[in-house]
Amino acid sequence: MSGRRSRSRQSSGTSRISEEQINDLIIKLQQLLPELRDSRRSDKVSAARVLQETCNYIRNLHREVDDLSERLSELLANTDTAQAALIRSLLTQ
Amino acid sequence: MASLVSDTEPPTYLNSTPTDLVRRKKRQSASSAAASSRRNNAASATAGDGDSHAPWRSEKQQRSYSANLIQALQQVRLSSYAAETPYPTAQKRGKAFREAADRALAVSARGRTLWSRAILFNRFKLKFRKQKRPRPAAIPAVITRGSSSSSSGRGTKKRRVTVVKLNKKSIPTVNRKVRVLGRLVPGCKKESVPVILEEATDYIQALEMQVRAMKSLAELLSGSGSGSGSGSGSGSAPPPI
């Protein structure tokens, strides 16, 4: 399974997971993060920094979802019939 | 399908009580959910699974949107009628809403990711028995696809930003941070490093989509709150006499 990535030359050996794979994954992750993607640093960004930013970003997203869901639940609880019709019209498009 | 739903809607809905409205809405939303999911199933089936990042930004967005909304609505209504507490606090309502939204998001992932399965199974408290088989097959497929896409997409020019090669000193740091990350992503507490990284990429995209959907929905609801009659853009629900 890991023999497919036979480019891994390093001999930290006992780990079946090659570092090339991990690097690729971290690069993919980095492309998703808004902070590290828009920055114009052409030099290397360390893997630890990417992971740290990822954790922060996920926590931010969680918090946003919580706030939004609280707001939405309040809005929906007070909704009246006209808004329900609006939602219905949205769903049937 | 749209006409089917609007035909069953009686014109006097504005005079009915909230309970009748909820019941009618549930039936209609169930049918509309089936209709929209069928439509989107056909659409996404033909689209295929070309890019690894595109699915979260195209038709799946619509699916998660409608599934999200319907489930959350039902959840909120049900919880308010269950009357376990005389008046559910905002925290509990928000929490129930969020759980429903997460569940809808997980359903939209169609069970191909760990975190979606973890979210869905946590409700029923099942053991993950089936995960052992698809997981080892999924990882090499994903990694080779990721490598091929990255090499073909960015093969002509070099990568602008590169990640420092993991040397022996930074491996424990990276491991520690990956563990922390694994705790944040649902269902990945005990997985290996590449699995956690892969799940995290998918999870971040899904969360972004969820935030976008909920934000637009909140804007819609709060924006039309001021003018109740003027909000009907498509005009599918004309007010009675």
CSV table of C-alpha atoms in Angstrom, one decimal, chain A residues 1-88:
chain,number,residue,atom,x,y,z
A,1,MET,CA,0.0,0.0,0.0
A,2,SER,CA,2.7,2.4,0.9
A,3,GLY,CA,5.0,0.9,-1.7
A,4,ARG,CA,3.3,2.9,-4.3
A,5,ARG,CA,5.0,6.0,-3.0
A,6,SER,CA,8.5,4.5,-3.5
A,7,ARG,CA,10.1,7.9,-3.7
A,8,SER,CA,10.6,8.0,0.0
A,9,ARG,CA,14.3,7.8,0.5
A,10,GLN,CA,14.6,8.5,4.1
A,11,SER,CA,15.1,5.7,6.5
A,12,SER,CA,13.0,6.7,9.4
A,13,GLY,CA,12.1,3.4,8.4
A,14,THR,CA,9.7,1.7,10.7
A,15,SER,CA,6.9,4.2,9.9
A,16,ARG,CA,5.0,2.8,7.0
A,17,ILE,CA,3.7,6.3,6.2
A,18,SER,CA,6.1,8.2,4.1
A,19,GLU,CA,6.9,11.8,4.8
A,20,GLU,CA,6.2,12.6,1.2
A,21,GLN,CA,2.6,11.7,1.8
A,22,ILE,CA,2.3,13.7,4.9
A,23,ASN,CA,3.9,16.7,3.2
A,24,ASP,CA,1.4,16.5,0.4
A,25,LEU,CA,-1.5,16.3,2.7
A,26,ILE,CA,-0.2,19.3,4.7
A,27,ILE,CA,0.2,21.3,1.5
A,28,LYS,CA,-3.3,20.4,0.5
A,29,LEU,CA,-4.4,21.6,3.9
A,30,GLN,CA,-2.5,24.8,3.6
A,31,GLN,CA,-4.3,25.6,0.4
A,32,LEU,CA,-7.6,25.6,2.3
A,33,LEU,CA,-6.6,27.9,5.0
A,34,PRO,CA,-7.4,31.5,4.2
A,35,GLU,CA,-4.5,33.0,6.1
A,36,LEU,CA,-1.8,30.9,4.7
A,37,ARG,CA,-3.2,30.9,1.2
A,38,ASP,CA,-3.4,34.6,0.7
A,39,SER,CA,-0.1,35.5,2.2
A,40,ARG,CA,2.6,36.2,-0.3
A,41,ARG,CA,5.4,34.4,1.4
A,42,SER,CA,7.2,32.4,-1.1
A,43,ASP,CA,9.4,30.7,1.4
A,44,LYS,CA,8.6,27.7,3.4
A,45,VAL,CA,5.9,27.5,5.9
A,46,SER,CA,6.5,25.0,8.5
A,47,ALA,CA,4.2,22.1,9.0
A,48,ALA,CA,3.6,22.9,12.6
A,49,ARG,CA,2.4,26.3,11.7
A,50,VAL,CA,0.0,24.9,9.2
A,51,LEU,CA,-1.4,22.5,11.7
A,52,GLN,CA,-1.7,25.2,14.3
A,53,GLU,CA,-3.6,27.4,11.9
A,54,THR,CA,-5.8,24.5,11.0
A,55,CYS,CA,-6.8,24.0,14.6
A,56,ASN,CA,-7.5,27.6,15.0
A,57,TYR,CA,-9.5,27.8,11.9
A,58,ILE,CA,-11.6,24.8,12.8
A,59,ARG,CA,-12.3,26.3,16.2
A,60,ASN,CA,-13.3,29.5,14.5
A,61,LEU,CA,-15.7,27.7,12.2
A,62,HIS,CA,-17.2,25.8,15.1
A,63,ARG,CA,-17.8,29.0,16.9
A,64,GLU,CA,-19.4,30.6,13.9
A,65,VAL,CA,-21.7,27.6,13.4
A,66,ASP,CA,-22.7,27.8,17.0
A,67,ASP,CA,-23.5,31.5,16.8
A,68,LEU,CA,-25.3,31.1,13.6
A,69,SER,CA,-27.4,28.2,14.7
A,70,GLU,CA,-28.4,30.0,17.9
A,71,ARG,CA,-29.4,33.0,15.8
A,72,LEU,CA,-31.2,30.9,13.3
A,73,SER,CA,-33.1,28.9,15.9
A,74,GLU,CA,-34.3,32.1,17.5
A,75,LEU,CA,-35.3,33.4,14.1
A,76,LEU,CA,-37.2,30.3,13.2
A,77,ALA,CA,-38.9,30.1,16.5
A,78,ASN,CA,-40.4,33.5,16.0
A,79,THR,CA,-41.1,33.0,12.4
A,80,ASP,CA,-44.5,33.7,11.2
A,81,THR,CA,-46.4,32.2,8.4
A,82,ALA,CA,-45.1,34.5,5.7
A,83,GLN,CA,-41.6,33.6,6.3
A,84,ALA,CA,-42.5,29.9,6.4
A,85,ALA,CA,-43.9,30.4,2.9
A,86,LEU,CA,-40.7,32.0,1.9
A,87,ILE,CA,-38.7,29.0,3.1
A,88,ARG,CA,-41.1,26.7,1.3
